[in-house]
mmCIF file of C-alpha atoms in Angstrom:
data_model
loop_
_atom_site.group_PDB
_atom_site.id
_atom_site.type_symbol
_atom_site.label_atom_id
_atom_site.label_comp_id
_atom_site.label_asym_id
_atom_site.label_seq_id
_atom_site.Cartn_x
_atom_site.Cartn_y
_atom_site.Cartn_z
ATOM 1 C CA UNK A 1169 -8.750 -24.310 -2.314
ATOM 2 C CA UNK A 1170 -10.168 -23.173 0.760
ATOM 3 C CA UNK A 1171 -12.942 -25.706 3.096
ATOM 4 C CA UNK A 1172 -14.647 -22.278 4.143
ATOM 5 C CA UNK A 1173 -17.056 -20.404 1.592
ATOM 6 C CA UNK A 1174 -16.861 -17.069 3.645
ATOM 7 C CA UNK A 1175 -13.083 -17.214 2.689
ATOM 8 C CA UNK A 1176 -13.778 -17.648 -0.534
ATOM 9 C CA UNK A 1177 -16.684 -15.000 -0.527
ATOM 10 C CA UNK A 1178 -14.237 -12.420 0.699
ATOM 11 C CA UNK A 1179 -11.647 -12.675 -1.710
ATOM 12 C CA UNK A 1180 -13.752 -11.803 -4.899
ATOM 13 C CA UNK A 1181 -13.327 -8.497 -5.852
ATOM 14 C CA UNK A 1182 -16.705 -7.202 -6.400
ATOM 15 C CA UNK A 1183 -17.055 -7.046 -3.418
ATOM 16 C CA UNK A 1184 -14.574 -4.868 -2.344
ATOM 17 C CA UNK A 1185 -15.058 -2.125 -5.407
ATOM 18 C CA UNK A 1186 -18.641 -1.595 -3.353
ATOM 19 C CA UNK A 1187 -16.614 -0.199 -0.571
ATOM 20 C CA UNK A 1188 -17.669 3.914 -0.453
ATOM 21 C CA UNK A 1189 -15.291 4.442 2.536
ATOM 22 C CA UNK A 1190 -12.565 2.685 4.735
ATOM 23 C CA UNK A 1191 -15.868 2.550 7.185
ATOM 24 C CA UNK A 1192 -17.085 -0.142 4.671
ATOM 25 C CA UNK A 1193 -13.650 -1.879 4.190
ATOM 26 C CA UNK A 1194 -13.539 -1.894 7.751
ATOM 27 C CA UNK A 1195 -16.562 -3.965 8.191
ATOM 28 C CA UNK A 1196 -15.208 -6.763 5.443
ATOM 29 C CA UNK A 1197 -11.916 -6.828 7.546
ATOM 30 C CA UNK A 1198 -13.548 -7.519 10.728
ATOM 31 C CA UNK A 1199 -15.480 -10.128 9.072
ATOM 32 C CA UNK A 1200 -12.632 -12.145 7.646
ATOM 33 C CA UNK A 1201 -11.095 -11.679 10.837
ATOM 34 C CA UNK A 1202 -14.222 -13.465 12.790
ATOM 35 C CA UNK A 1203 -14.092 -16.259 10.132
ATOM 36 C CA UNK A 1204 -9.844 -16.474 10.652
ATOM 37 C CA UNK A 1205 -10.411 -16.902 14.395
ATOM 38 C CA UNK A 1206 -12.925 -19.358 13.888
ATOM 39 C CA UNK A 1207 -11.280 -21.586 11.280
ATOM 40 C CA UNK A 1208 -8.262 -23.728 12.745
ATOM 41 C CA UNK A 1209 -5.835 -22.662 10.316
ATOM 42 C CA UNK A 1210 -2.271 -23.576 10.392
ATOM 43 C CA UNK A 1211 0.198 -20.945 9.512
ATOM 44 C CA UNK A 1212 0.340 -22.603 5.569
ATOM 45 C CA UNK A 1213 -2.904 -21.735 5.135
ATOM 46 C CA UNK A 1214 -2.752 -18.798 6.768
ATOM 47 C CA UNK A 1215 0.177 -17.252 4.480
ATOM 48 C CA UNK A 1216 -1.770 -18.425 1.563
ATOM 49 C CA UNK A 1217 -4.954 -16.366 2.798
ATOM 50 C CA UNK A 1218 -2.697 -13.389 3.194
ATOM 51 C CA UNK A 1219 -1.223 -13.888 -0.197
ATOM 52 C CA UNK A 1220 -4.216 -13.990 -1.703
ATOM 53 C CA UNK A 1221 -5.602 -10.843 -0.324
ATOM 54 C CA UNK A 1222 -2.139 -9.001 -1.153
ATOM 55 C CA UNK A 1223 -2.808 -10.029 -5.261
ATOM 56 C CA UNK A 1224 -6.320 -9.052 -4.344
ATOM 57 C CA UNK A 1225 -5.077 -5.798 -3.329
ATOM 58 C CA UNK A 1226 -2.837 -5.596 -6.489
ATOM 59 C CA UNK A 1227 -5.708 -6.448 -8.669
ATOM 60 C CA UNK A 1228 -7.723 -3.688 -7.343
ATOM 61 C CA UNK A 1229 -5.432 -1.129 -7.235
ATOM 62 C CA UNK A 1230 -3.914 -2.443 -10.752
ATOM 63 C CA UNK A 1231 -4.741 0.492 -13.301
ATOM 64 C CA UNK A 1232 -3.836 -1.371 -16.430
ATOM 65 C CA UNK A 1233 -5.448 -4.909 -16.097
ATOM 66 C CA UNK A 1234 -6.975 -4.733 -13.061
ATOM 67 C CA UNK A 1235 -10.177 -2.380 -11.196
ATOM 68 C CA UNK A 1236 -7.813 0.965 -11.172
ATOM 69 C CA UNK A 1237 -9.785 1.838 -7.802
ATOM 70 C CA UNK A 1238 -6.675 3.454 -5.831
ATOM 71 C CA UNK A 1239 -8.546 4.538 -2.602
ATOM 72 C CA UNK A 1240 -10.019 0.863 -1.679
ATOM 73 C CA UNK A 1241 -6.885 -0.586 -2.506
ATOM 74 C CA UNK A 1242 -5.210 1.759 0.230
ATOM 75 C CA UNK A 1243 -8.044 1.493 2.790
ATOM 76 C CA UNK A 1244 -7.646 -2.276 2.560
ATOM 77 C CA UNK A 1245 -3.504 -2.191 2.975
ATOM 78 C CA UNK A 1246 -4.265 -0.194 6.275
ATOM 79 C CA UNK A 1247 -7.351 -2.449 7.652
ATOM 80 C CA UNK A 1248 -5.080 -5.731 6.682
ATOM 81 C CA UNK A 1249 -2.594 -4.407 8.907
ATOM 82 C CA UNK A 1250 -5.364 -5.502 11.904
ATOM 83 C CA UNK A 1251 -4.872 -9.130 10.437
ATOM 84 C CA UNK A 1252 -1.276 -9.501 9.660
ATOM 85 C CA UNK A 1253 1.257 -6.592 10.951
ATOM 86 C CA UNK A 1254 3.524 -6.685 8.402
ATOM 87 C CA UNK A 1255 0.716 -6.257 5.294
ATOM 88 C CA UNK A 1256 0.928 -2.927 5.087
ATOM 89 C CA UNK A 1257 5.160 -2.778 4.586
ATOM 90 C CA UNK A 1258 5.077 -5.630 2.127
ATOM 91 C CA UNK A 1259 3.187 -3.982 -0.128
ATOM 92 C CA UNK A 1260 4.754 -0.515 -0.342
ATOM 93 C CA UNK A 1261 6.710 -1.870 -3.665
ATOM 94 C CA UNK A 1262 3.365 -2.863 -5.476
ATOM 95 C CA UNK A 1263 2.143 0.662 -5.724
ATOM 96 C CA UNK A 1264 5.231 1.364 -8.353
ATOM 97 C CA UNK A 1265 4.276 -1.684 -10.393
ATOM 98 C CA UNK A 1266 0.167 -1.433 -10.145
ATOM 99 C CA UNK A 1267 -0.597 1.895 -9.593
ATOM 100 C CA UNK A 1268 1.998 5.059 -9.679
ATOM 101 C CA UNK A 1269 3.579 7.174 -6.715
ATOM 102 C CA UNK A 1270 0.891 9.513 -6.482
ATOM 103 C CA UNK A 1271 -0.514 6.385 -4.317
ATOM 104 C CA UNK A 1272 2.306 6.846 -1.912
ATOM 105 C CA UNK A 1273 1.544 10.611 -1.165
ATOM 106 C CA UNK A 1274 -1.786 9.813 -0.773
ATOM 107 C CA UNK A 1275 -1.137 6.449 1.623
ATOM 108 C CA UNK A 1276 0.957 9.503 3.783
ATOM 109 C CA UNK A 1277 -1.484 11.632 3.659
ATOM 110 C CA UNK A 1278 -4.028 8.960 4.929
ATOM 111 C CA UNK A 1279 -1.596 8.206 7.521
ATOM 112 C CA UNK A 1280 -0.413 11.833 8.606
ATOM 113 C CA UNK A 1281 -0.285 12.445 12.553
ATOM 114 C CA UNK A 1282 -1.214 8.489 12.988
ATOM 115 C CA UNK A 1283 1.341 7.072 15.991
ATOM 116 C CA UNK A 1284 -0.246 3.111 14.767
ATOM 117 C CA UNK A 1285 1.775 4.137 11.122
ATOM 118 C CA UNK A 1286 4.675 5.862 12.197
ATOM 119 C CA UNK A 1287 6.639 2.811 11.112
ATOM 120 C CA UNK A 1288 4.934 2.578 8.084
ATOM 121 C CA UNK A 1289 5.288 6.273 6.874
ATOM 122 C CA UNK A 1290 9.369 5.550 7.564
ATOM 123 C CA UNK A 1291 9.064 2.606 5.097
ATOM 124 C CA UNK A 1292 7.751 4.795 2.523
ATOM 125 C CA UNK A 1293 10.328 7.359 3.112
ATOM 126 C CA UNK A 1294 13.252 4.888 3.291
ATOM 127 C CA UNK A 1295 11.521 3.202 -0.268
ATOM 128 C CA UNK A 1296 10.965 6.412 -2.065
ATOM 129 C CA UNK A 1297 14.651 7.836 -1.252
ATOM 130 C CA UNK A 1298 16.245 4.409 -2.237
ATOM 131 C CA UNK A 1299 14.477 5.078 -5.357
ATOM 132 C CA UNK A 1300 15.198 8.253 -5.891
ATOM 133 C CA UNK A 1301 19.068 7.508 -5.486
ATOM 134 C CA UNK A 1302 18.371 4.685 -7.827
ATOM 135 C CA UNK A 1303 17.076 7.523 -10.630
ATOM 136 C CA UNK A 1304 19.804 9.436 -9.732
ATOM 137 C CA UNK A 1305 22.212 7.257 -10.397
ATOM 138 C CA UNK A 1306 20.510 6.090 -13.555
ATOM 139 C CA UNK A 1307 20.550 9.629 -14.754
ATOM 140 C CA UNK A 1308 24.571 9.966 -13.716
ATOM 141 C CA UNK A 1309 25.342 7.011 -15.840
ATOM 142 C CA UNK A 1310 22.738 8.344 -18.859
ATOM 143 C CA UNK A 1311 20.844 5.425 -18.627
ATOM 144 C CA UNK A 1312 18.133 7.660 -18.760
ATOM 145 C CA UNK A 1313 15.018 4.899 -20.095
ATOM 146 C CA UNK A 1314 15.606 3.513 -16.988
ATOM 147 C CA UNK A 1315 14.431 6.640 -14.720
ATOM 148 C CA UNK A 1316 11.392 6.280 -13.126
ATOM 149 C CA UNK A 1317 8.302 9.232 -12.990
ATOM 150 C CA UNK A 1318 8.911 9.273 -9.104
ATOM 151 C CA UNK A 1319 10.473 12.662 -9.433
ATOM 152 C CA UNK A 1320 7.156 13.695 -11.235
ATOM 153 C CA UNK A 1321 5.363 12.948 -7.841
ATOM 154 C CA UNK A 1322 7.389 13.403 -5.245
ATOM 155 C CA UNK A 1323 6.690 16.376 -3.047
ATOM 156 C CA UNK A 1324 8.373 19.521 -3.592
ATOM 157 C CA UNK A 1325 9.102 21.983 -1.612
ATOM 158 C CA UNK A 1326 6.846 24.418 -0.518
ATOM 159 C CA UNK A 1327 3.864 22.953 -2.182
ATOM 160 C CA UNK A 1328 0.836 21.160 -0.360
ATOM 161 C CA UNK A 1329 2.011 17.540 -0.028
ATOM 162 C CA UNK A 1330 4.890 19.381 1.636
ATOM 163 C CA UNK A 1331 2.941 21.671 3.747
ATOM 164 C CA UNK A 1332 0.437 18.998 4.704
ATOM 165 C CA UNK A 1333 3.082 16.338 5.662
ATOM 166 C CA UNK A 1334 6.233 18.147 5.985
ATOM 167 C CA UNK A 1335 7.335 15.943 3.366
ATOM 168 C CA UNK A 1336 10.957 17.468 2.331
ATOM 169 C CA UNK A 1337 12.256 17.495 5.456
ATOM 170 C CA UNK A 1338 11.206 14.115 6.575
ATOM 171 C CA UNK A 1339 12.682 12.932 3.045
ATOM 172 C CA UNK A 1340 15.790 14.886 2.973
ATOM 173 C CA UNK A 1341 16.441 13.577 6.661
ATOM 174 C CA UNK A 1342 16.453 9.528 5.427
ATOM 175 C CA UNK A 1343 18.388 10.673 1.987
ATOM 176 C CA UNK A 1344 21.131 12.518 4.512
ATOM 177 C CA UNK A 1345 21.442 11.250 8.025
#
């Protein structure tokens, strides 16, 4: 699969779940970056090493089958941003299908007031409205088993995701332009 055994060291899970802070995750990041520079890999190999981490990330994070540890799993998406740019917008959908949408209030909040994420905090908003018109329309057209628990964790108004983040205005601004 891989010629170099750090790779392959990186990508088992146990030892990310030893991560106590993004301080931690931090250091593993760096590390596969060293070993990335080092290796001559071609962009194949390369996409396959990002893959990889992303289902590592989903395994991780997965609450069902998986480790259920939500806080590495969003500590990693950030860090693997250093690697690849685009890691930390491709996985906004796998929250929804491995872990719940509490995980996107909490990937804002870890990302509040942070000009390196302001394009990732619009991706959430943009996903979590299309969503929410998605529910919406399910509910208009009573197909009502096919509604989603987003509207369970979204941020209301007036509450703390919405003081902390400002979260209905910012949402209500990408559902109404």
């Amino acid at each position: 699969m891989y010629e170099s055994k750090e790779i392959k060291k990186h990508l088992d899970p146990l030892i990310w779940i030893e991560c106590k802070s993004i301080i931690d995750v931090r250091t593993n990041v760096i590390e596969i970056k060293k070993i990335l520079n080092n290796l001559n890999y071609n962009n194949i190999e390369f996409n396959k090493i990002i893959t990889d981490i992303s289902l590592l990330c989903c395994y991780i994070r997965d609450h069902k089958n998986g480790m259920g540890k939500k806080n590495i799993t969003r500590w990693m998406i950030l860090e693997f941003k250093k690697i690849h740019k685009d890691f930390d917008v491709m996985m906004i959908p796998m929250f929804q299908l491995f872990g719940c949408w509490k995980d996107l209030n909490l990937l804002l909040l870890d990302i509040n007031n942070n000009k390196d994420h302001e394009y990732l905090e619009t991706k959430i908003y943009e996903y979590l409205v299309d969503n929410f018109k998605k529910d919406l329309d399910n509910f208009k057209e009573k197909k009502y088993n096919n509604i989603s628990l987003l509207v369970k964790y979204i941020g209301k108004e007036r509450r703390s995701l919405d003081k902390r983040l400002n979260f209905t205005r910012k949402f209500v601004s990408i559902m109404y332009p």
